Amino acid sequence: ILVGTKVAIARIKKHPLKRALRCSKLTLAALEATLRIYASAHRLPERLPVLALLTRSEADIRAACERVRPLFARFAGERFAVRIEGCASQIGSGSLPVERLPSAAVVLAPASAKGAGRALEALAQRLRALPVPVVGRIGDNALWLDCRTLLPADEVTLAAQLG
């Protein structure tokens, strides 16, 4: 979709790359279907999973953290203290690189400062090596697992993997 002055659009229409960069019929069909969903506004979060995750309440995310915290505590063992903290989810990289939404995370911090960095890396590696990898970020001497995109089906998978 191009937006601009008539002069700018006319220049683009004459450019040789215009033909190579035009949208395919498949792209246009997908765009049309997406725009129809937005235009209907009927049960929009149910029909667009990304929108549902972006509009998820902090309380709902915190409740998910509460449910999975014991799983991570068992998996990490006594060498880690496991708590729930508020955090900010990054919602985009290319399109919205600095935008953040309030969220909650399960935070796993080494109980001992000695060897904390190695312990965090080892725990992160164990989680990434699971059949369905669990990926977090290390910051403030802890492993942070933001639960914004954790769905109920994912909680079942986690229980089976971390059990």
mmCIF file of C-alpha atoms in Angstrom:
data_model
loop_
_atom_site.group_PDB
_atom_site.id
_atom_site.type_symbol
_atom_site.label_atom_id
_atom_site.label_comp_id
_atom_site.label_asym_id
_atom_site.label_seq_id
_atom_site.Cartn_x
_atom_site.Cartn_y
_atom_site.Cartn_z
ATOM 1 C CA ILE A 1 0.000 0.000 0.000
ATOM 2 C CA LEU A 2 1.493 3.293 -1.066
ATOM 3 C CA VAL A 3 0.555 6.598 0.466
ATOM 4 C CA GLY A 4 1.927 9.903 -0.711
ATOM 5 C CA THR A 5 1.488 12.890 -2.925
ATOM 6 C CA LYS A 6 0.325 12.474 -6.507
ATOM 7 C CA VAL A 7 3.795 13.466 -7.702
ATOM 8 C CA ALA A 8 5.516 10.873 -5.518
ATOM 9 C CA ILE A 9 3.097 8.100 -6.541
ATOM 10 C CA ALA A 10 3.559 9.008 -10.213
ATOM 11 C CA ARG A 11 7.352 8.726 -9.838
ATOM 12 C CA ILE A 12 6.977 5.321 -8.191
ATOM 13 C CA LYS A 13 4.663 4.089 -10.968
ATOM 14 C CA LYS A 14 7.317 4.941 -13.563
ATOM 15 C CA HIS A 15 10.179 3.280 -11.680
ATOM 16 C CA PRO A 16 11.369 -0.085 -13.120
ATOM 17 C CA LEU A 17 11.337 -1.766 -9.686
ATOM 18 C CA LYS A 18 7.603 -1.112 -9.272
ATOM 19 C CA ARG A 19 6.732 -4.212 -11.262
ATOM 20 C CA ALA A 20 9.218 -6.424 -9.387
ATOM 21 C CA LEU A 21 8.057 -5.256 -5.947
ATOM 22 C CA ARG A 22 4.308 -5.350 -6.479
ATOM 23 C CA CYS A 23 2.170 -7.529 -4.229
ATOM 24 C CA SER A 24 1.160 -10.971 -5.387
ATOM 25 C CA LYS A 25 -2.457 -12.105 -5.481
ATOM 26 C CA LEU A 26 -1.786 -14.233 -2.395
ATOM 27 C CA THR A 27 -0.487 -11.215 -0.439
ATOM 28 C CA LEU A 28 -3.481 -9.144 -1.497
ATOM 29 C CA ALA A 29 -5.895 -11.931 -0.498
ATOM 30 C CA ALA A 30 -4.261 -12.217 2.932
ATOM 31 C CA LEU A 31 -4.393 -8.446 3.385
ATOM 32 C CA GLU A 32 -8.070 -8.400 2.386
ATOM 33 C CA ALA A 33 -8.935 -11.178 4.853
ATOM 34 C CA THR A 34 -7.086 -9.407 7.661
ATOM 35 C CA LEU A 35 -8.748 -6.079 6.937
ATOM 36 C CA ARG A 36 -12.187 -7.760 6.872
ATOM 37 C CA ILE A 37 -11.525 -9.180 10.358
ATOM 38 C CA TYR A 38 -10.554 -5.734 11.658
ATOM 39 C CA ALA A 39 -13.540 -4.109 9.958
ATOM 40 C CA SER A 40 -15.956 -6.551 11.611
ATOM 41 C CA ALA A 41 -14.549 -5.932 15.124
ATOM 42 C CA HIS A 42 -16.574 -8.970 16.185
ATOM 43 C CA ARG A 43 -14.613 -11.087 18.690
ATOM 44 C CA LEU A 44 -11.408 -9.588 17.345
ATOM 45 C CA PRO A 45 -9.029 -10.900 20.054
ATOM 46 C CA GLU A 46 -10.428 -14.419 19.578
ATOM 47 C CA ARG A 47 -9.848 -14.275 15.843
ATOM 48 C CA LEU A 48 -6.385 -12.680 15.980
ATOM 49 C CA PRO A 49 -4.125 -14.497 18.455
ATOM 50 C CA VAL A 50 -1.452 -11.793 18.372
ATOM 51 C CA LEU A 51 -4.023 -9.159 19.329
ATOM 52 C CA ALA A 52 -5.233 -11.399 22.160
ATOM 53 C CA LEU A 53 -1.680 -11.646 23.519
ATOM 54 C CA LEU A 54 -1.047 -7.916 23.151
ATOM 55 C CA THR A 55 -4.255 -7.028 25.010
ATOM 56 C CA ARG A 56 -3.841 -9.630 27.759
ATOM 57 C CA SER A 57 -4.207 -8.109 31.223
ATOM 58 C CA GLU A 58 -1.302 -7.979 33.639
ATOM 59 C CA ALA A 59 -3.474 -9.787 36.222
ATOM 60 C CA ASP A 60 -4.078 -12.666 33.789
ATOM 61 C CA ILE A 61 -0.349 -12.901 33.054
ATOM 62 C CA ARG A 62 0.478 -12.844 36.779
ATOM 63 C CA ALA A 63 -2.042 -15.671 37.367
ATOM 64 C CA ALA A 64 -0.267 -17.749 34.708
ATOM 65 C CA CYS A 65 3.036 -17.034 36.489
ATOM 66 C CA GLU A 66 1.534 -18.255 39.766
ATOM 67 C CA ARG A 67 0.444 -21.506 38.133
ATOM 68 C CA VAL A 68 3.834 -22.299 36.567
ATOM 69 C CA ARG A 69 6.116 -20.962 39.318
ATOM 70 C CA PRO A 70 6.130 -24.281 41.235
ATOM 71 C CA LEU A 71 7.080 -26.148 38.046
ATOM 72 C CA PHE A 72 10.116 -23.951 37.524
ATOM 73 C CA ALA A 73 11.028 -24.113 41.211
ATOM 74 C CA ARG A 74 11.123 -27.926 41.081
ATOM 75 C CA PHE A 75 13.040 -27.916 37.806
ATOM 76 C CA ALA A 76 15.645 -25.384 38.991
ATOM 77 C CA GLY A 77 16.103 -26.979 42.412
ATOM 78 C CA GLU A 78 17.264 -25.531 45.704
ATOM 79 C CA ARG A 79 20.130 -23.617 44.089
ATOM 80 C CA PHE A 80 17.598 -21.053 42.802
ATOM 81 C CA ALA A 81 15.075 -18.752 44.454
ATOM 82 C CA VAL A 82 11.953 -18.456 42.304
ATOM 83 C CA ARG A 83 9.690 -15.427 42.495
ATOM 84 C CA ILE A 84 7.241 -13.464 40.363
ATOM 85 C CA GLU A 85 8.077 -9.906 39.317
ATOM 86 C CA GLY A 86 6.491 -7.271 37.172
ATOM 87 C CA CYS A 87 8.319 -6.603 33.923
ATOM 88 C CA ALA A 88 7.814 -4.958 30.551
ATOM 89 C CA SER A 89 7.300 -7.059 27.420
ATOM 90 C CA GLN A 90 8.919 -5.893 24.210
ATOM 91 C CA ILE A 91 6.146 -6.007 21.634
ATOM 92 C CA GLY A 92 8.123 -5.610 18.448
ATOM 93 C CA SER A 93 11.605 -5.420 17.120
ATOM 94 C CA GLY A 94 11.527 -3.927 13.650
ATOM 95 C CA SER A 95 8.184 -2.136 13.749
ATOM 96 C CA LEU A 96 8.007 -1.124 17.430
ATOM 97 C CA PRO A 97 11.527 -1.518 18.845
ATOM 98 C CA VAL A 98 11.057 0.614 21.958
ATOM 99 C CA GLU A 99 7.405 -0.037 22.812
ATOM 100 C CA ARG A 100 6.783 -2.031 25.998
ATOM 101 C CA LEU A 101 3.673 -3.449 27.696
ATOM 102 C CA PRO A 102 3.297 -4.190 31.417
ATOM 103 C CA SER A 103 3.703 -7.900 32.086
ATOM 104 C CA ALA A 104 4.856 -10.402 34.703
ATOM 105 C CA ALA A 105 7.670 -12.914 34.754
ATOM 106 C CA VAL A 106 8.839 -15.943 36.667
ATOM 107 C CA VAL A 107 12.295 -14.936 37.905
ATOM 108 C CA LEU A 108 14.883 -17.559 38.834
ATOM 109 C CA ALA A 109 17.823 -16.161 40.813
ATOM 110 C CA PRO A 110 20.780 -18.174 42.092
ATOM 111 C CA ALA A 111 20.632 -18.611 45.871
ATOM 112 C CA SER A 112 24.400 -18.096 46.081
ATOM 113 C CA ALA A 113 26.415 -15.320 44.455
ATOM 114 C CA LYS A 114 29.354 -17.674 43.957
ATOM 115 C CA GLY A 115 29.231 -19.060 40.422
ATOM 116 C CA ALA A 116 25.918 -17.317 39.752
ATOM 117 C CA GLY A 117 26.730 -16.507 36.132
ATOM 118 C CA ARG A 118 27.613 -20.100 35.276
ATOM 119 C CA ALA A 119 24.568 -21.384 37.155
ATOM 120 C CA LEU A 120 22.263 -19.045 35.203
ATOM 121 C CA GLU A 121 23.789 -20.019 31.864
ATOM 122 C CA ALA A 122 23.482 -23.727 32.738
ATOM 123 C CA LEU A 123 19.823 -23.317 33.750
ATOM 124 C CA ALA A 124 19.034 -21.329 30.603
ATOM 125 C CA GLN A 125 20.714 -24.043 28.515
ATOM 126 C CA ARG A 126 18.707 -26.811 30.256
ATOM 127 C CA LEU A 127 15.473 -24.956 29.500
ATOM 128 C CA ARG A 128 16.433 -24.355 25.871
ATOM 129 C CA ALA A 129 17.311 -28.057 25.473
ATOM 130 C CA LEU A 130 13.781 -29.217 26.377
ATOM 131 C CA PRO A 131 11.708 -30.820 23.574
ATOM 132 C CA VAL A 132 9.716 -27.587 23.460
ATOM 133 C CA PRO A 133 12.400 -25.014 24.330
ATOM 134 C CA VAL A 134 11.787 -22.430 27.035
ATOM 135 C CA VAL A 135 13.624 -19.201 26.281
ATOM 136 C CA GLY A 136 14.123 -16.381 28.737
ATOM 137 C CA ARG A 137 16.552 -13.541 29.245
ATOM 138 C CA ILE A 138 19.290 -13.139 31.787
ATOM 139 C CA GLY A 139 19.344 -9.790 33.569
ATOM 140 C CA ASP A 140 19.846 -8.437 37.079
ATOM 141 C CA ASN A 141 21.571 -11.695 38.110
ATOM 142 C CA ALA A 142 18.489 -13.784 37.311
ATOM 143 C CA LEU A 143 16.753 -15.660 34.502
ATOM 144 C CA TRP A 144 13.522 -13.869 33.541
ATOM 145 C CA LEU A 145 10.692 -15.834 31.892
ATOM 146 C CA ASP A 146 8.051 -13.351 30.693
ATOM 147 C CA CYS A 147 4.691 -15.134 30.649
ATOM 148 C CA ARG A 148 2.780 -12.728 28.337
ATOM 149 C CA THR A 149 2.629 -15.286 25.518
ATOM 150 C CA LEU A 150 2.206 -18.366 27.724
ATOM 151 C CA LEU A 151 -1.090 -19.969 26.713
ATOM 152 C CA PRO A 152 -3.040 -22.574 28.745
ATOM 153 C CA ALA A 153 -1.915 -25.315 26.321
ATOM 154 C CA ASP A 154 1.679 -24.215 26.922
ATOM 155 C CA GLU A 155 1.171 -24.640 30.676
ATOM 156 C CA VAL A 156 0.183 -28.278 30.077
ATOM 157 C CA THR A 157 3.308 -28.778 27.960
ATOM 158 C CA LEU A 158 5.449 -27.186 30.651
ATOM 159 C CA ALA A 159 3.987 -29.432 33.319
ATOM 160 C CA ALA A 160 4.802 -32.496 31.219
ATOM 161 C CA GLN A 161 8.353 -31.323 30.468
ATOM 162 C CA LEU A 162 9.324 -29.925 33.854
ATOM 163 C CA GLY A 163 7.266 -32.397 35.892
#
